[in-house]
Coordinates of C-alpha atoms in Angstrom, one line a residue:
M4 CA -51.4 62.4 -39.6
A5 CA -49.2 63.3 -36.7
S6 CA -50.9 65.4 -34.0
P7 CA -49.4 69.0 -34.4
R8 CA -47.1 70.5 -31.9
R9 CA -46.0 74.2 -31.6
C10 CA -42.9 76.0 -31.1
S11 CA -43.0 79.7 -30.0
Q12 CA -41.3 81.9 -32.8
T13 CA -40.7 84.4 -30.1
A14 CA -38.4 82.0 -28.1
P15 CA -35.8 80.8 -30.7
D16 CA -33.8 79.4 -28.3
R17 CA -36.0 77.0 -27.1
E18 CA -36.3 74.0 -29.2
C19 CA -39.7 72.4 -30.8
K20 CA -39.6 68.8 -30.9
L21 CA -41.4 66.8 -33.3
P22 CA -43.7 63.6 -32.9
P23 CA -40.8 61.1 -34.2
P24 CA -41.1 60.2 -37.8
S25 CA -39.9 57.1 -37.4
A26 CA -40.4 53.3 -36.0
P27 CA -41.1 52.7 -32.3
A28 CA -38.2 53.6 -29.9
G29 CA -35.7 51.1 -29.6
E30 CA -35.9 49.6 -33.2
Y31 CA -32.7 51.6 -33.9
P32 CA -29.7 52.2 -31.4
P33 CA -29.3 56.1 -30.9
G34 CA -27.0 57.6 -33.0
K35 CA -27.0 54.8 -35.5
L36 CA -25.8 56.2 -39.1
S37 CA -26.8 54.2 -42.5
W38 CA -23.9 53.7 -45.2
G39 CA -25.7 56.5 -47.1
T40 CA -25.0 58.9 -44.3
L41 CA -21.4 57.6 -43.6
A42 CA -20.4 58.0 -47.3
R43 CA -21.8 61.5 -47.2
A44 CA -20.2 62.1 -44.1
L45 CA -16.3 60.9 -44.8
G46 CA -15.0 63.9 -45.2
R47 CA -15.9 65.5 -42.0
F48 CA -14.9 62.5 -39.4
T49 CA -11.9 60.8 -38.8
L50 CA -12.3 57.0 -38.7
S51 CA -9.9 54.5 -37.6
I52 CA -7.8 52.3 -39.9
P53 CA -9.9 49.6 -40.1
H54 CA -13.0 51.5 -40.4
T55 CA -11.3 53.5 -42.7
R56 CA -10.8 50.2 -45.3
L57 CA -14.3 49.0 -44.8
L58 CA -15.8 52.0 -45.8
A59 CA -13.5 52.5 -49.1
T60 CA -14.6 49.0 -50.3
L61 CA -18.3 49.7 -50.1
D62 CA -17.8 53.4 -51.3
P63 CA -20.4 53.5 -54.1
L64 CA -19.0 57.2 -55.1
A65 CA -15.7 55.9 -56.2
L66 CA -15.1 57.0 -60.0
D67 CA -13.2 54.0 -60.8
R68 CA -12.0 51.1 -58.9
E69 CA -9.1 52.7 -57.6
P70 CA -9.6 55.8 -55.2
P71 CA -8.8 59.4 -56.5
P72 CA -5.5 60.7 -55.5
Q73 CA -5.7 62.5 -52.3
L74 CA -4.2 66.1 -52.3
S75 CA -1.6 67.4 -50.0
P76 CA -2.5 69.7 -47.4
E77 CA -0.6 72.5 -49.3
K78 CA -2.2 72.2 -52.5
Q79 CA -5.9 72.0 -50.6
Q80 CA -5.0 75.6 -49.6
M81 CA -7.0 77.9 -52.0
P82 CA -5.9 81.5 -52.4
E83 CA -7.4 84.0 -50.0
K84 CA -7.8 87.0 -52.8
L85 CA -10.4 86.5 -55.8
I86 CA -9.1 84.6 -58.7
W87 CA -10.7 85.2 -62.5
G88 CA -9.2 83.0 -65.2
D89 CA -10.2 81.4 -68.4
Q90 CA -11.6 77.9 -67.7
E91 CA -10.1 76.1 -70.9
P92 CA -8.1 77.4 -73.9
L93 CA -11.1 76.8 -76.1
S94 CA -14.0 77.7 -73.7
K95 CA -13.1 81.0 -72.2
I96 CA -15.3 81.1 -69.4
P97 CA -14.6 83.4 -66.9
F98 CA -15.0 82.2 -63.2
K99 CA -14.4 83.3 -59.6
I100 CA -13.3 81.5 -56.7
L101 CA -15.1 81.9 -53.4
S102 CA -13.2 80.8 -50.5
G103 CA -14.0 81.1 -46.7
H104 CA -15.3 77.8 -45.4
E105 CA -13.0 75.3 -43.5
H106 CA -14.4 72.2 -44.9
A107 CA -16.7 71.1 -47.5
V108 CA -19.3 73.3 -49.3
S109 CA -22.5 71.1 -49.4
T110 CA -25.0 73.2 -50.7
C111 CA -25.2 76.5 -52.7
H112 CA -28.1 78.8 -53.8
F113 CA -28.6 82.5 -55.7
C114 CA -30.7 84.7 -54.1
V115 CA -32.1 88.3 -53.6
D116 CA -32.2 88.8 -57.7
D117 CA -28.8 87.2 -58.0
T118 CA -27.1 89.8 -56.2
K119 CA -26.1 87.2 -53.0
L120 CA -24.8 84.0 -52.5
L121 CA -26.1 81.2 -49.8
S122 CA -24.0 78.5 -48.8
G123 CA -23.9 75.5 -46.1
S124 CA -20.9 73.6 -45.1
H125 CA -19.5 70.6 -43.1
D126 CA -17.9 73.3 -40.9
C127 CA -21.2 73.8 -39.0
T128 CA -21.8 77.5 -40.7
V129 CA -24.2 78.9 -43.1
K130 CA -22.9 81.8 -45.1
L131 CA -24.5 84.8 -46.8
W132 CA -22.2 85.9 -49.7
D133 CA -22.2 89.1 -52.1
A134 CA -22.2 88.1 -55.9
V135 CA -20.2 91.0 -56.9
D136 CA -17.4 91.1 -54.8
G137 CA -17.4 87.7 -53.3
S138 CA -17.2 88.5 -49.7
V139 CA -19.0 86.9 -46.9
V140 CA -22.0 89.2 -45.6
R141 CA -23.3 87.3 -43.0
D142 CA -22.2 84.0 -40.9
F143 CA -25.5 82.7 -39.4
E144 CA -25.4 82.7 -35.7
H145 CA -26.8 79.9 -33.2
R146 CA -25.0 77.4 -36.0
P147 CA -25.7 73.8 -36.1
K148 CA -23.3 71.4 -34.1
A149 CA -22.4 69.2 -37.0
P150 CA -21.9 69.5 -40.6
V151 CA -24.7 71.1 -42.7
V152 CA -26.2 69.1 -45.5
E153 CA -28.6 71.2 -47.4
C154 CA -29.9 74.8 -47.5
S155 CA -32.8 76.5 -48.8
I156 CA -34.3 79.7 -49.1
T157 CA -37.8 81.0 -49.6
A158 CA -38.7 82.5 -53.3
D159 CA -38.7 86.0 -51.9
S160 CA -35.4 85.5 -50.2
S161 CA -36.9 86.6 -46.6
R162 CA -36.1 83.4 -44.8
V163 CA -33.2 80.6 -44.8
I164 CA -33.4 77.0 -43.7
A165 CA -30.8 74.5 -43.0
A166 CA -30.7 70.7 -42.2
S167 CA -27.8 69.5 -40.3
Y168 CA -26.1 65.9 -38.9
D169 CA -27.0 67.1 -35.5
K170 CA -30.8 66.3 -36.1
T171 CA -31.9 69.8 -36.4
V172 CA -33.7 72.2 -39.2
R173 CA -33.1 75.7 -38.3
A174 CA -34.6 79.0 -40.1
W175 CA -33.0 82.6 -39.8
D176 CA -34.4 85.8 -41.4
L177 CA -32.3 86.5 -44.1
E178 CA -32.2 90.4 -43.4
T179 CA -31.3 90.5 -39.7
G180 CA -29.7 87.0 -39.3
K181 CA -31.9 86.3 -36.3
L182 CA -32.7 82.9 -35.7
L183 CA -36.3 82.2 -35.7
W184 CA -37.0 78.7 -34.8
K185 CA -35.1 75.2 -34.8
V186 CA -36.8 71.9 -34.7
R187 CA -35.2 68.8 -33.6
Y188 CA -36.0 65.4 -35.0
D189 CA -35.3 61.9 -33.9
T190 CA -33.4 60.7 -36.8
F191 CA -30.9 62.1 -39.1
I192 CA -31.8 64.5 -41.8
V193 CA -30.6 64.8 -45.1
S194 CA -32.7 67.0 -47.0
C195 CA -34.6 70.2 -46.4
K196 CA -36.6 72.1 -48.9
F197 CA -39.1 75.2 -48.9
S198 CA -41.8 74.7 -51.0
P199 CA -42.1 78.0 -53.7
D200 CA -45.0 79.5 -51.8
G201 CA -43.1 79.5 -48.7
K202 CA -45.8 77.8 -46.6
Y203 CA -44.3 74.4 -46.2
V204 CA -40.7 73.1 -44.9
V205 CA -40.0 69.0 -46.3
S206 CA -37.3 67.2 -44.7
G207 CA -35.9 63.8 -45.8
F208 CA -34.7 61.4 -43.3
D209 CA -32.0 58.9 -43.3
V210 CA -32.4 55.8 -41.0
D211 CA -36.1 56.1 -41.2
H212 CA -36.5 56.4 -44.9
G213 CA -39.5 59.1 -44.6
I214 CA -40.1 62.5 -45.1
C215 CA -42.1 65.2 -42.7
I216 CA -44.0 67.9 -44.1
M217 CA -44.2 70.8 -41.7
D218 CA -46.2 74.5 -41.8
A219 CA -43.1 76.8 -42.1
E220 CA -45.0 79.8 -40.2
N221 CA -46.9 77.8 -37.4
I222 CA -44.1 75.3 -36.8
T223 CA -46.5 72.4 -36.8
T224 CA -46.5 68.9 -38.4
V225 CA -48.5 68.4 -41.7
S226 CA -47.9 65.2 -42.5
V227 CA -45.2 62.2 -41.7
I228 CA -44.8 59.5 -44.1
K229 CA -42.9 56.8 -42.4
D230 CA -41.0 54.2 -44.6
H231 CA -41.6 56.3 -47.6
H232 CA -38.9 54.6 -49.3
T233 CA -37.0 51.2 -48.6
R234 CA -33.3 52.6 -48.1
S235 CA -32.1 56.1 -47.1
I236 CA -33.8 59.3 -49.1
T237 CA -31.3 61.3 -50.9
S238 CA -33.2 64.3 -51.5
C239 CA -36.8 65.6 -51.6
C240 CA -38.2 68.4 -53.5
F241 CA -41.8 70.3 -53.9
D242 CA -43.0 71.0 -57.4
P243 CA -43.7 74.8 -58.4
D244 CA -47.3 74.5 -57.1
S245 CA -46.2 73.8 -53.7
Q246 CA -48.6 70.6 -53.8
R247 CA -46.8 67.6 -54.4
V248 CA -43.3 66.7 -53.4
A249 CA -40.8 64.5 -54.9
S250 CA -38.2 62.1 -53.4
V251 CA -35.2 59.9 -54.3
S252 CA -33.4 57.2 -52.3
L253 CA -30.7 54.8 -52.3
D254 CA -33.4 52.4 -53.2
R255 CA -33.2 54.0 -56.7
C256 CA -37.0 54.7 -56.7
I257 CA -38.9 58.1 -57.3
K258 CA -41.8 58.7 -55.5
I259 CA -44.3 62.0 -55.7
W260 CA -46.4 62.6 -52.7
D261 CA -49.6 64.8 -52.7
V262 CA -49.8 67.2 -49.9
T263 CA -53.6 67.7 -50.1
S264 CA -54.7 64.1 -50.6
Q265 CA -51.9 62.5 -48.4
A266 CA -51.4 59.6 -51.0
T267 CA -48.6 58.7 -53.5
L268 CA -49.4 59.9 -56.7
L269 CA -46.6 58.4 -58.6
T270 CA -43.9 55.4 -58.0
I271 CA -41.1 54.7 -60.3
T272 CA -39.1 51.6 -59.4
K273 CA -35.5 51.0 -60.5
A274 CA -35.5 54.4 -62.2
H275 CA -31.6 54.0 -62.2
S276 CA -29.1 51.3 -61.9
N277 CA -27.7 53.0 -58.9
A278 CA -28.6 55.1 -56.0
I279 CA -30.2 58.3 -57.0
S280 CA -28.8 61.5 -55.6
N281 CA -30.9 64.4 -56.4
C282 CA -34.1 65.6 -58.0
C283 CA -35.5 68.8 -59.3
F284 CA -38.4 69.9 -61.0
T285 CA -38.8 72.1 -64.2
F286 CA -40.5 75.4 -63.3
S287 CA -43.9 74.2 -65.4
G288 CA -43.7 71.1 -62.8
H289 CA -44.1 68.5 -65.8
F290 CA -40.8 67.2 -65.7
L291 CA -38.8 66.0 -63.0
C292 CA -34.6 65.4 -63.4
T293 CA -32.8 63.0 -61.4
S294 CA -29.3 62.4 -60.9
S295 CA -27.8 59.1 -59.9
W296 CA -24.5 57.4 -58.8
D297 CA -25.0 55.4 -62.4
K298 CA -23.2 58.4 -63.9
N299 CA -26.5 59.4 -65.7
L300 CA -29.4 61.9 -65.4
K301 CA -32.8 61.5 -66.4
I302 CA -35.8 63.6 -67.2
W303 CA -39.3 62.1 -66.5
N304 CA -42.7 62.8 -67.6
V305 CA -44.4 63.2 -64.3
H306 CA -47.3 65.5 -65.7
T307 CA -50.2 66.6 -63.5
G308 CA -53.2 63.9 -62.8
E309 CA -51.4 61.0 -64.3
F310 CA -51.2 57.8 -62.2
R311 CA -49.0 55.2 -63.4
N312 CA -46.1 53.0 -62.2
R313 CA -43.8 53.9 -65.1
G314 CA -42.6 57.1 -66.4
A315 CA -41.3 58.2 -70.2
C316 CA -38.0 59.7 -69.6
V317 CA -34.9 61.0 -71.5
T318 CA -31.5 59.9 -70.6
L319 CA -28.5 62.1 -70.6
M320 CA -25.6 60.2 -71.0
Q321 CA -21.6 60.7 -71.2
G322 CA -21.8 64.0 -69.2
H323 CA -19.5 62.7 -66.2
E324 CA -17.0 60.0 -65.7
G325 CA -18.3 59.5 -62.4
S326 CA -21.4 59.5 -60.1
V327 CA -23.5 62.5 -60.4
S328 CA -24.1 64.4 -57.4
S329 CA -26.7 67.4 -58.3
C330 CA -28.8 68.6 -61.2
H331 CA -30.8 71.9 -61.4
F332 CA -32.9 73.4 -64.3
A333 CA -32.5 77.0 -65.7
R334 CA -35.8 79.0 -65.0
D335 CA -37.2 78.7 -68.5
S336 CA -35.9 75.0 -69.1
S337 CA -33.7 76.1 -72.0
F338 CA -30.6 73.8 -70.1
L339 CA -29.9 71.8 -67.2
I340 CA -26.7 71.8 -65.0
S341 CA -25.5 68.7 -63.2
G342 CA -22.7 68.6 -60.8
G343 CA -20.4 65.1 -60.3
F344 CA -17.8 63.3 -58.2
D345 CA -15.1 63.9 -61.4
R346 CA -14.9 67.4 -60.1
T347 CA -16.7 68.9 -62.9
V348 CA -19.9 70.8 -63.6
A349 CA -21.8 69.8 -66.8
I350 CA -24.1 72.1 -68.7
W351 CA -26.9 70.1 -70.8
D352 CA -28.7 71.3 -73.9
V353 CA -32.3 70.0 -73.0
A354 CA -33.9 70.3 -76.2
E355 CA -31.2 68.1 -78.0
G356 CA -30.1 66.2 -75.0
Y357 CA -26.2 66.5 -75.1
R358 CA -23.7 68.0 -73.0
K359 CA -22.9 71.5 -74.1
L360 CA -19.9 72.0 -72.0
S361 CA -18.1 70.9 -69.0
L362 CA -16.8 73.3 -66.7
K363 CA -13.5 72.0 -64.9
G364 CA -11.5 73.8 -62.3
H365 CA -12.3 72.1 -58.7
N366 CA -10.0 69.9 -57.0
D367 CA -12.5 67.7 -55.5
W368 CA -15.8 66.4 -55.8
V369 CA -18.7 69.0 -56.8
M370 CA -21.5 68.6 -54.1
D371 CA -24.1 70.7 -55.3
V372 CA -24.9 73.6 -58.4
A373 CA -27.3 76.5 -59.0
I374 CA -28.4 79.1 -61.9
S375 CA -28.9 82.4 -61.3
N376 CA -32.5 83.3 -62.6
N377 CA -31.2 85.7 -65.5
K378 CA -29.2 82.3 -66.5
K379 CA -26.0 84.3 -66.7
W380 CA -24.2 82.5 -63.9
I381 CA -23.3 79.1 -62.6
L382 CA -22.8 78.3 -58.8
S383 CA -20.8 75.4 -57.8
A384 CA -19.9 73.9 -54.5
S385 CA -17.4 71.6 -54.0
K386 CA -15.8 69.2 -51.3
D387 CA -12.4 71.2 -52.3
R388 CA -13.7 73.9 -49.5
T389 CA -14.5 76.5 -52.2
M390 CA -17.6 77.8 -54.4
R391 CA -17.0 79.0 -58.0
L392 CA -19.1 81.4 -60.0
W393 CA -18.9 80.7 -63.4
N394 CA -19.9 83.5 -66.2
I395 CA -21.9 81.5 -68.8
E396 CA -23.7 85.0 -70.7
E397 CA -21.5 84.4 -73.9
I398 CA -21.6 80.3 -73.6
D399 CA -23.1 80.0 -77.3
E400 CA -20.5 82.3 -78.6
I401 CA -17.6 80.3 -77.5
P402 CA -15.3 77.6 -80.0
L403 CA -15.6 74.7 -77.9
V404 CA -19.6 75.0 -77.7
I405 CA -19.7 75.7 -81.3
K406 CA -17.6 72.8 -82.1
Y407 CA -20.0 70.3 -79.9
K408 CA -23.0 71.9 -81.4
K409 CA -21.9 71.4 -85.2
A410 CA -20.5 67.7 -84.1
M411 CA -24.4 67.2 -82.6
G412 CA -25.9 68.4 -85.8
L413 CA -23.9 66.2 -88.0
K414 CA -24.7 63.4 -85.8
V415 CA -28.6 63.9 -86.0
K416 CA -28.1 64.0 -89.9
Q417 CA -26.4 60.9 -89.9
E418 CA -29.3 59.1 -87.8
K419 CA -32.0 60.6 -90.0
K420 CA -30.1 59.2 -93.0
E421 CA -29.7 55.8 -91.6
A422 CA -33.3 55.7 -90.5
Y423 CA -34.5 56.9 -94.1
L424 CA -32.5 54.2 -95.8
K425 CA -33.8 51.4 -93.4
L426 CA -37.3 52.6 -94.2
K427 CA -36.5 52.4 -97.9
Q428 CA -35.0 49.1 -97.6
G429 CA -37.7 47.8 -95.7

């Protein structure tokens, strides 16, 4: 365990430099990025033509062999006024477009009893929005100097953190907007999450493949796990008890780390056939969902106390035409949502394991998704510089969902009939 270092919360302008969670100095040249970081940051930085061609051939996020058509600058501009409309003729899902960021919106959350929204963007800003009228309430000052890759908020909506490509994690007081502290690392950060009890912050690293767990109150290092994965980490999160940390990676592996025993409880190798992009626990903590560039999502049984190398899982397929970027469970786990590089948001029936509805309308990749605590709203963040707030309160009453449900019921009946005939013949 790394020796603790403190940073004064009364002097937020001072930086707290934690012990480097990486290999010895000199192993990585300063500023070196992995292909994972370059792929995620393509929308932010302008590269020379030869480099752009090279990355295009290696980009695992491409939906098909041909890259998606580029939008003209005129088409990328969204109307300044709020827009309400029907998502599809059959679905009748009302939505609201939230415009205010100048670049890709990478992360989004509901907060303050679903009355406020939080977003982070590649335009280096973190914003707080009013969920009712869609206006920006606050731009958090002392902003990062590079794209924001992820934000997180405490369960009581008191504090906000944001990870940035400038190798920092910043924390603000949500009510006042005051910067509480800033921690600088020696490596690129790709993920950051508060624990549900608000005591810890976990950060995932790119080049160093590790995670760092920090005491959010004292700003001290609890543990640094070096080379936790063999490739760049893409996401990490705490379980509902704030005792275990799940992490996923470009190495297609899932790991669960115990904060108390400081040991890896579960490792699932080759969990997907391509890089794993995101992960989230159910509110019971018994199941973990992972999304992947292989176009699928999987729900894993990670029941407390079971030590094994493989986990039983349910695979959710045919929900996206391209790589899946994000996933999020409803509070009661009755449904799951996912965002994809096909520009859609999928709503999944968890019990039956099928896609209930696909929400279309974004003009570019959906980078993050969130569900309100009352399960009436879905929030999606996109590379098209906007967020969309979808009203799904009447989702089970719309014709398209009823149509899917009937088709699913007929399919289940047919499968049961075929199984019965095979049993009878055998």
